[in-house]
C-alpha positions as MATLAB code, in Angstrom:
seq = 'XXXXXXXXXXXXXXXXXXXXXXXXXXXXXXXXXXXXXXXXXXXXXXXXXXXXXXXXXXXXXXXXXXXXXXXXXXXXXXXXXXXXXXXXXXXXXXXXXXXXXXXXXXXXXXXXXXXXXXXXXXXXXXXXXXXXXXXXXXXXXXXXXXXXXXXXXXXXXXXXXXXXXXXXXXXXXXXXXXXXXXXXXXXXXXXXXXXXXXXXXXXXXXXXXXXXXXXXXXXXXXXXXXXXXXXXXXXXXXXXXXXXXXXXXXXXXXXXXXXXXXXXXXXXXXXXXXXXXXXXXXXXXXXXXXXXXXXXXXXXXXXXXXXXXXXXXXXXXXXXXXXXXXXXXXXXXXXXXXXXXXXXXXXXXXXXXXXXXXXXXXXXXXXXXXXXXXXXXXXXXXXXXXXXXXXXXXXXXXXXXXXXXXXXXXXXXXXXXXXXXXXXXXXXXXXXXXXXXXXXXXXXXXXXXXXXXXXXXXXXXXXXXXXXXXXXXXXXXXXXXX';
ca = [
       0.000    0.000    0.000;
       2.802    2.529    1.069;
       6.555    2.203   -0.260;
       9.277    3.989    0.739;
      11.573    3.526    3.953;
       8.905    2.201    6.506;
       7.521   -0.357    8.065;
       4.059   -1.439    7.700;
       2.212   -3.269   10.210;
      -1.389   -3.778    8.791;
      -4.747   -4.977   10.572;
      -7.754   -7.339    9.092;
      -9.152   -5.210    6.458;
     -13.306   -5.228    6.995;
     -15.357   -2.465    7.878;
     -14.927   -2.722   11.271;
     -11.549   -2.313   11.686;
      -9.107    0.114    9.182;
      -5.690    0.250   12.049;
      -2.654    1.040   10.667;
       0.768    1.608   12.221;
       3.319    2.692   10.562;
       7.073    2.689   12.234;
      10.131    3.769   10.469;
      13.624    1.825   10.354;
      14.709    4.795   11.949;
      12.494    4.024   15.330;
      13.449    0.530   15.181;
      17.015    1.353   15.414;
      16.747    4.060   17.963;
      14.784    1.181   20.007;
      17.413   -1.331   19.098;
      14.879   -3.457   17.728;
      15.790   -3.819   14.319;
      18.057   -7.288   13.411;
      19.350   -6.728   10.395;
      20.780  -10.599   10.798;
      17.123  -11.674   11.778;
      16.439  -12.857    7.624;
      13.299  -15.489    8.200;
      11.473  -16.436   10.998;
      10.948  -20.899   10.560;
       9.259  -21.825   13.813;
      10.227  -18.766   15.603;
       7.366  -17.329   14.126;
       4.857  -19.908   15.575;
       6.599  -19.811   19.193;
       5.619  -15.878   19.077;
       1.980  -16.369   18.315;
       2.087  -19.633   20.790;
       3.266  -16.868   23.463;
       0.588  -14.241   23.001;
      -2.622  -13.785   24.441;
      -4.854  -14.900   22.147;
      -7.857  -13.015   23.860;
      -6.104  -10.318   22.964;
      -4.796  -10.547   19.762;
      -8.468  -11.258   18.957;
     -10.033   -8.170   20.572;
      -7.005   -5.742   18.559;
      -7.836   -7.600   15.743;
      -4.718   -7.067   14.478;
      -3.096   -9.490   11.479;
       0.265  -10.305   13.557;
       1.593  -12.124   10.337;
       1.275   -9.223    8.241;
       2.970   -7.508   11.960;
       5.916  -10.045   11.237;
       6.722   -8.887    7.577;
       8.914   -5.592    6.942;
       8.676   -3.853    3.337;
      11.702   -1.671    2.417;
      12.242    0.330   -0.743;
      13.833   -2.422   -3.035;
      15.680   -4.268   -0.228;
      15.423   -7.877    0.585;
      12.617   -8.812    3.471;
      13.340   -8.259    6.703;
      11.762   -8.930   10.079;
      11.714   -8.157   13.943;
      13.207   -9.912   16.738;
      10.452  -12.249   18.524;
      11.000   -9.294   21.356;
      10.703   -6.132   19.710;
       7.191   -8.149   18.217;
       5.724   -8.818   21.378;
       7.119   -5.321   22.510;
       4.796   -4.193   19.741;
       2.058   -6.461   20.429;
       2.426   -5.726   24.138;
       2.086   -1.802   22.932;
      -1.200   -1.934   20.982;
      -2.054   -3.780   23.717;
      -1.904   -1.394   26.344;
      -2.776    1.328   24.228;
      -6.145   -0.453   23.800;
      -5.829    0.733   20.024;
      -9.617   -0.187   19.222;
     -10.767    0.877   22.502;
      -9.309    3.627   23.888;
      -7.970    5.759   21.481;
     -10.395    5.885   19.028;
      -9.831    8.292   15.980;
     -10.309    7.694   12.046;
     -11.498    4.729   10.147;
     -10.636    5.608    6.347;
      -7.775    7.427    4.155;
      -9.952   10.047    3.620;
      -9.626   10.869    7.192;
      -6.235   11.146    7.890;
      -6.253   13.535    4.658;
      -7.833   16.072    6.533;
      -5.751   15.596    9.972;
      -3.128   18.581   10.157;
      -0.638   16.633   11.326;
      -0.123   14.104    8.807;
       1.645   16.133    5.458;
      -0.226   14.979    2.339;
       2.983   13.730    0.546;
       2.392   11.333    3.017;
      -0.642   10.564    1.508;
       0.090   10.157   -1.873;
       0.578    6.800   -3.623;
       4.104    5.532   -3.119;
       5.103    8.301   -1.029;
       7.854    8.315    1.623;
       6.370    7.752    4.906;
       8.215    9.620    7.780;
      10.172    7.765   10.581;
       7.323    8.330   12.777;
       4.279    6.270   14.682;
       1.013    6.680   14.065;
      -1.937    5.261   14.827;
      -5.445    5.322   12.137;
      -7.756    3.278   14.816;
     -11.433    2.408   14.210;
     -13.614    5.361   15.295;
     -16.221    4.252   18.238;
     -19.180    6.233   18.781;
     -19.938    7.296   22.199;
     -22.798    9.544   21.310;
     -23.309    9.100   18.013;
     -21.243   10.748   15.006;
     -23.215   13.736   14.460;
     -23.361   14.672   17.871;
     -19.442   14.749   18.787;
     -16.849   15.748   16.626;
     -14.099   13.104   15.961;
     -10.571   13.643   16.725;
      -9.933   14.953   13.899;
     -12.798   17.470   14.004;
     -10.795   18.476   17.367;
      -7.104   18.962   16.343;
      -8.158   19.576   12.796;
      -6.774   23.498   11.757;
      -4.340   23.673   14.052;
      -0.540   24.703   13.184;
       2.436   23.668   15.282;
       5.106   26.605   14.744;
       8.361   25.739   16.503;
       7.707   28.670   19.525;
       4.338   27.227   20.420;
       5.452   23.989   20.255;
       8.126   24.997   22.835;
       5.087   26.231   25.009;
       3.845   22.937   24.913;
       6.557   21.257   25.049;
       7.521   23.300   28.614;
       4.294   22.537   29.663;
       4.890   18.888   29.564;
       7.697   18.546   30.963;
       7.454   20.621   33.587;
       4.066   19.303   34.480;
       4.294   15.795   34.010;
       7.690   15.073   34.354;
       8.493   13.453   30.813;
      11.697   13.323   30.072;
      13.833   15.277   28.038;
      13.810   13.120   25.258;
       9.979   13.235   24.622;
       9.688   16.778   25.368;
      12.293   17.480   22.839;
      10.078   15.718   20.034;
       7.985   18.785   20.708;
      10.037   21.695   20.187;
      10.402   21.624   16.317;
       7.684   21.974   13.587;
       7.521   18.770   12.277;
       3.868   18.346   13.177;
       3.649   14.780   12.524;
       5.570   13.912   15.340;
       3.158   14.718   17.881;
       0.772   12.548   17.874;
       3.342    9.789   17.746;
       4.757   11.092   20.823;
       1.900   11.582   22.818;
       0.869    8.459   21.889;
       3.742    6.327   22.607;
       3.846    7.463   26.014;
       0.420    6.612   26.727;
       1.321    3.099   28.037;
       4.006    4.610   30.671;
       2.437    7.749   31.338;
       1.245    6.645   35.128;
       4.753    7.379   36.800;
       4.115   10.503   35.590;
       3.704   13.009   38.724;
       0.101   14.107   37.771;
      -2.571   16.014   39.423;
      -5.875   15.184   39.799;
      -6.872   19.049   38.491;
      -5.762   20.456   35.171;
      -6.399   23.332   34.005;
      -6.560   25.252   30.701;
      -6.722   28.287   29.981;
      -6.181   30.248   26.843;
      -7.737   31.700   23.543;
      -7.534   29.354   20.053;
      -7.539   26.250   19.112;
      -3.278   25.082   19.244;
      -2.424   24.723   22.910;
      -6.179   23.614   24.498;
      -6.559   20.968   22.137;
      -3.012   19.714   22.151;
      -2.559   19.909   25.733;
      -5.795   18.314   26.272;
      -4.523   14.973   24.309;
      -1.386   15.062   25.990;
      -2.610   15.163   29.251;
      -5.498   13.248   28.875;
      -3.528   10.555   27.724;
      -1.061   11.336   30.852;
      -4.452   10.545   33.465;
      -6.470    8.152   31.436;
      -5.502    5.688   34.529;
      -6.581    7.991   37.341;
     -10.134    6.897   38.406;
     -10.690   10.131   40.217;
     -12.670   12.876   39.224;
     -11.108   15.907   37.028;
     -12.332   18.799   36.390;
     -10.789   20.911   33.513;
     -11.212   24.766   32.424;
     -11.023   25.514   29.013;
     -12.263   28.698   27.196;
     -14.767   29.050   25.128;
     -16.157   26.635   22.344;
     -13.006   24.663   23.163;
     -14.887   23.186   26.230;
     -17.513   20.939   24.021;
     -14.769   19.649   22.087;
     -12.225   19.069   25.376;
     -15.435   17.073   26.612;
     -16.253   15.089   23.591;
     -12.507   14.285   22.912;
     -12.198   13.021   26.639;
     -15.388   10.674   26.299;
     -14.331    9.341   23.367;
     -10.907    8.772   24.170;
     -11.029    7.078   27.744;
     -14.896    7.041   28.645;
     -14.945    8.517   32.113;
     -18.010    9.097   32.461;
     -18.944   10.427   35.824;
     -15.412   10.828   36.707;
     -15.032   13.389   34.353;
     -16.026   17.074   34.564;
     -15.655   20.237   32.623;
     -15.327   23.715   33.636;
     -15.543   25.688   30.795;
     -15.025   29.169   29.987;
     -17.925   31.884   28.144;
     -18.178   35.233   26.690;
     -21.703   37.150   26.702;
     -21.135   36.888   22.755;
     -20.689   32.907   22.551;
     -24.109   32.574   24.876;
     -25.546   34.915   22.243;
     -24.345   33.552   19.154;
     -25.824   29.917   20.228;
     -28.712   31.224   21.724;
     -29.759   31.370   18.000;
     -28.976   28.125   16.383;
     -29.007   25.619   18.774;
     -32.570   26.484   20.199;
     -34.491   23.260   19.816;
     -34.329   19.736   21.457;
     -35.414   17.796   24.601;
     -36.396   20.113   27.284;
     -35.297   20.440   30.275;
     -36.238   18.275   33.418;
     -36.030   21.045   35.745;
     -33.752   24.029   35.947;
     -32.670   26.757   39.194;
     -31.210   30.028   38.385;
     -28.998   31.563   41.354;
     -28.191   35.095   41.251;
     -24.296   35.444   42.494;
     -24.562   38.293   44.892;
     -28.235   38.585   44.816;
     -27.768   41.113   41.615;
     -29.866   40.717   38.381;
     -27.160   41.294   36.011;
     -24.828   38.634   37.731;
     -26.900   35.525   37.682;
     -25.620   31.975   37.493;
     -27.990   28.768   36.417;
     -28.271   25.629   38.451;
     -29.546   23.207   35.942;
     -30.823   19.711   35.960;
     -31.180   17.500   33.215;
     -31.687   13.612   32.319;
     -27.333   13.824   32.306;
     -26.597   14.985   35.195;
     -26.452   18.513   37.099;
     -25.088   21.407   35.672;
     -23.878   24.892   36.658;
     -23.572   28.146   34.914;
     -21.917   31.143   36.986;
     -21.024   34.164   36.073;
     -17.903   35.429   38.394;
     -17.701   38.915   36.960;
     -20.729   40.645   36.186;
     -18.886   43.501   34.988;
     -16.917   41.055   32.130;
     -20.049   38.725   31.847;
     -17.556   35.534   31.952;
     -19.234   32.849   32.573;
     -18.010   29.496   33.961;
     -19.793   25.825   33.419;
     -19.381   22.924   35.313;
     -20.434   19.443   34.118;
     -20.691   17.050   36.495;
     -20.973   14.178   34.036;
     -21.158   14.028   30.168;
     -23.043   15.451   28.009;
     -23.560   15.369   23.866;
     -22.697   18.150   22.055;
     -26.317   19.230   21.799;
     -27.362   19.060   25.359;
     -24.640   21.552   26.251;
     -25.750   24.127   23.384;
     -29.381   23.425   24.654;
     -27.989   24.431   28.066;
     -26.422   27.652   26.266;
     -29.449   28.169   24.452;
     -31.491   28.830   27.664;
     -32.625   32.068   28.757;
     -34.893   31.975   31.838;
     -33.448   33.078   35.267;
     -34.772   33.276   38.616;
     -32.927   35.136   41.992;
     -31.334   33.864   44.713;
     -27.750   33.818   46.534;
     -25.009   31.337   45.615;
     -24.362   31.896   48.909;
     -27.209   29.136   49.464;
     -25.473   27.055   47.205;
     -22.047   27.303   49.078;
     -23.873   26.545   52.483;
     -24.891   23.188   50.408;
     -21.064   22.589   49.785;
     -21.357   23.193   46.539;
     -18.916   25.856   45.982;
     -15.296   23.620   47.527;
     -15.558   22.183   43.853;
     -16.507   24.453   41.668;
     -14.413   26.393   39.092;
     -14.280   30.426   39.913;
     -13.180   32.669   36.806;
     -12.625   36.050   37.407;
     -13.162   37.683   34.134;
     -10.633   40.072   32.542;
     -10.674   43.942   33.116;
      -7.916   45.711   34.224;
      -4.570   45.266   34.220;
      -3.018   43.666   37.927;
      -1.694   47.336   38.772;
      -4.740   48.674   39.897;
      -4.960   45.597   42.635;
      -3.326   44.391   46.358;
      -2.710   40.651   44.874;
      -0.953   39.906   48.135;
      -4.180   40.667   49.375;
      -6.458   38.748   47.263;
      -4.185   35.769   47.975;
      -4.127   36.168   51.647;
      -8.072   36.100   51.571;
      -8.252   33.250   49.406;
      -5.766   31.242   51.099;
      -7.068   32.090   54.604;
     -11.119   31.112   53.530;
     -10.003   27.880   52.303;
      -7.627   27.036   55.313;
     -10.742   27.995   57.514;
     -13.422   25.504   55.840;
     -10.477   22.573   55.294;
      -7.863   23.347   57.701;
      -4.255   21.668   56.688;
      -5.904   20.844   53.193;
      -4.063   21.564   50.023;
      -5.377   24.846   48.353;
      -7.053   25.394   45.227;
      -4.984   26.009   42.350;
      -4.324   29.503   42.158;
      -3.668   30.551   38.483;
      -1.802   33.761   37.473;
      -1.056   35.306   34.592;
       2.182   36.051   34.395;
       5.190   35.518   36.356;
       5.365   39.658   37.763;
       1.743   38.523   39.434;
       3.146   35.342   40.644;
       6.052   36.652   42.607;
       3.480   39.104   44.168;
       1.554   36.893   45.535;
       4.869   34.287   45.891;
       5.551   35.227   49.613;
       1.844   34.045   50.726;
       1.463   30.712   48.555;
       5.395   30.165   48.339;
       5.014   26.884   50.661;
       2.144   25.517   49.115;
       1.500   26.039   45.239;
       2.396   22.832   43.333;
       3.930   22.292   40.372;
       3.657   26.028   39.089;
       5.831   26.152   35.668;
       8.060   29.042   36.714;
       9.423   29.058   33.600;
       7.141   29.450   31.345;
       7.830   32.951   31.080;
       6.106   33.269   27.507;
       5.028   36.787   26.248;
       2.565   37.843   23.563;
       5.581   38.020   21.568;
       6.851   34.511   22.217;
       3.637   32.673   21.132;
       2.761   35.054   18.283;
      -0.820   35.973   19.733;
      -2.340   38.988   21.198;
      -1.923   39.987   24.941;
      -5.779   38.429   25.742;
      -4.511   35.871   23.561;
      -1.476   34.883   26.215;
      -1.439   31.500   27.614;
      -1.315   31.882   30.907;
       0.534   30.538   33.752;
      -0.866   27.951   35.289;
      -0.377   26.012   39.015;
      -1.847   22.333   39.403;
      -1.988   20.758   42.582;
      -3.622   17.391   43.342;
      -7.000   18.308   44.964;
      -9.896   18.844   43.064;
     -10.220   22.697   43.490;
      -9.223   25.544   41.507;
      -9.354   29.363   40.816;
      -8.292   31.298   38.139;
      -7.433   34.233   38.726;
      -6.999   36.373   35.395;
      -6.793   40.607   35.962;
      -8.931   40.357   38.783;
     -10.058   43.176   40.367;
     -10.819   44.632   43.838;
     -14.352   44.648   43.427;
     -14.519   40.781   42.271;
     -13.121   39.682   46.103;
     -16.431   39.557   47.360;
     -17.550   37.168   45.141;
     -14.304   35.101   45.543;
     -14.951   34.646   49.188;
     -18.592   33.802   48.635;
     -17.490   30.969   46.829;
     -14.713   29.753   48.567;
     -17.299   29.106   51.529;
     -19.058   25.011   51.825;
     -17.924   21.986   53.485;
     -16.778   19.029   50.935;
     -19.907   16.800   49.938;
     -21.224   15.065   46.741;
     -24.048   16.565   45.308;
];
């Protein structure tokens, strides 16, 4: 199908399964699998396939003879080492290939996925000394509800400074060594998703939080980031939640249910502008209604209300932190299709009340707080604001890890440095990026971000004086499921 220096390893082709990986010489060398004595396999063959599971085999579906024969451009055949086989085998395996990281089922496809270069494509074209996976697609929802993969990461351009973002992120986050984090840094695009996938099956010893947060403007680093770190937690069993901004949020969501099916251990806090609620308020008006639905007011203001909303998925919040910026921040407290949540952002009734009611209910200990954008930090006491913070959450869980605290650039951070110095986690100092550095505008700036392992977390972005009020409203509750 594909000549050229690779290596293709081929599955049953039928409708329900179109998995191809394709590894370069150059991988098997780096790996020190490659024999270039190893000329036929005899029996050593059958001993292999004697020594798999066959339970598994069958559920990958994969062809492990056409796994066992190597294709080079004009050379003679050559093969694998029995190990570096069942090192593959043992791989797919624990990537759960058909399971667990489902993305396309056709050529057609991968011709729209950014990452793969369409000379890669093309009949008898070269195929890069890189992994990738093309894995049957599994609906969790149904198709036209969730966007695929592809749909996801789809449009998005890897430039060599923003892949050093991400790169930094990873490394500094998760731990990953210096030799995956450097696969990162250039702008062969390609490479990614090998990377992130090949450490998918090791990615437990990496030191990661139970919160992760996302915060930034586009489409590169959410959807990236969210791969890469979903695929560094897919073994955690304990609840996450996530912020992402805007529109990214239903695709963050869909790509996590389709990817590792969490379920109820899976929540999203995501990000919205007045002007996203309105645009959607528009064309996705239609659908199952709503079970039952509670608006509470933040402060008891009109202007500044926040939805409590029940539906046949689960419960739902909408609160708006800022009423001066109108940012609003959802919670999902299990999943949702695509449509439910633009029902949910379709909605327009509201009734009054205090979230302080909801905070007495415990409510507020989980839930996301965004502090809209305004001002630059000049105007406010930080220290301040992190000494009330810090002291409301001490108060309702005393000894307990804080939220994370999220700043926005390191000038903020060492303001606030002497009060949350002994217990922010994991804060990427480095990551001292500028609008310049990632080629975006100064909204547009990725911010810094702190991860600790509780399940709690503010962000913080230009808040203001008048916003601390709010803050400590929320802060308030006692730890309970709801």
């Amino acid at each position: 199908m594909y000549a050229g220096n690779s290596r293709l390893i081929r599955a049953n082709e039928d409708e329900d399964l179109a998995g191809t990986l394709f590894i370069g010489k150059k991988d098997l060398l780096e790996v020190g699998g490659y024999d270039e004595r190893l000329q036929d396999y005899g029996g050593e063959q059958k001993d292999l396939l004697e020594r798999l599971d066959k339970n598994r085999m069958r559920r990958l579906n994969i062809d492990y003879s056409t796994l066992l024969h190597n294709h080079y451009d004009g050379e003679a055949e050559r093969g694998l080492t029995s190990r570096q086989v069942e090192n593959l085998v043992e791989e797919a395996v624990n990537l759960e290939l058909r399971e667990k990281v489902p993305m396309w089922n056709s050529l057609e496809a991968w011709r729209s996925f950014s990452f793969i270069p369409e000379s890669m494509l093309e009949p008898n074209a070269s195929v890069p000394s890189r992994i990738h996976a093309n894995v049957q697609y599994r609906d969790i929802v149904g198709r036209s509800q969730v966007p695929s993969i592809r749909d996801v990461l789809m449009d998005s351009a890897v430039d060599t400074t923003k892949g050093k973002v991400l790169s930094r992120m990873l490394h500094e986050w998760f731990d990953m060594p210096s030799d995956f984090t450097d696969l990162l840094d250039g702008s062969d695009k390609d490479r990614i998703l090998y990377a992130l996938l090949e450490k998918r099956q090791t990615a437990s010893r990496f030191t990661t939080p139970r919160v992760l947060v996302m915060h930034c403007v586009g489409g590169l680093i959410p959807r990236l980031f969210a791969l890469a770190s979903g695929l560094a937690i897919a073994n955690h069993t304990d609840r996450l939640p996530i912020v992402v901004w805007e529109k990214e949020a239903p695709l963050v969501t869909a790509l996590f249910q389709e990817l590792f099916e969490v379920q109820e251990h899976f929540m999203v806090a995501g990000i919205y502008t007045k002007q996203f609620f309105e645009k959607y308020t528009e064309d996705q008006k239609s659908g199952e209604e709503m079970r039952s639905m509670q608006v509470y007011d933040l402060a008891g203001q009109q202007e500044a209300s926040s939805k409590l909303i029940h539906t046949s998925s689960g419960t739902h919040i909408f609160i708006r932190a800022s009423k001066a910026v109108g940012a609003d921040v959802v919670r999902y407290t299990s999943p949702m299709s695509i449509r439910e949540q633009f029902q949910m952002l379709a909605l327009e009734e509201s009734v009054q009340s205090r979230l302080r009611d909801l905070a007495d209910k415990g409510i507020s200990e989980r839930l996301g707080i965004y502090v809209g954008e305004s001002e630059p930090y000049e105007n406010s006491d930080i220290t301040d604001l992190g000494t009330i913070m810090k002291e409301k959450v001490e108060a309702v869980r005393p000894g307990a890890l804080p939220p994370a605290y999220i700043v926005s650039d390191l000038p903020t951070f060492e303001r606030i440095r002497p009060v949350f110095g002994s217990i922010i986690h994991n804060l990427p100092l480095s990551m001292d990026c500028t609008a310049e550095d990632i080629d975006c505008s100064r909204t547009e700036l990725v911010r810094l971000f702190a991860l600790t392992k509780t399940r709690e977390f503010i962000s913080i972005q230009e808040a203001q004086e008048d916003d601390l009020s709010e803050l400590v409203m929320l802060l308030r509750g006692h730890s309970t499921d709801w």
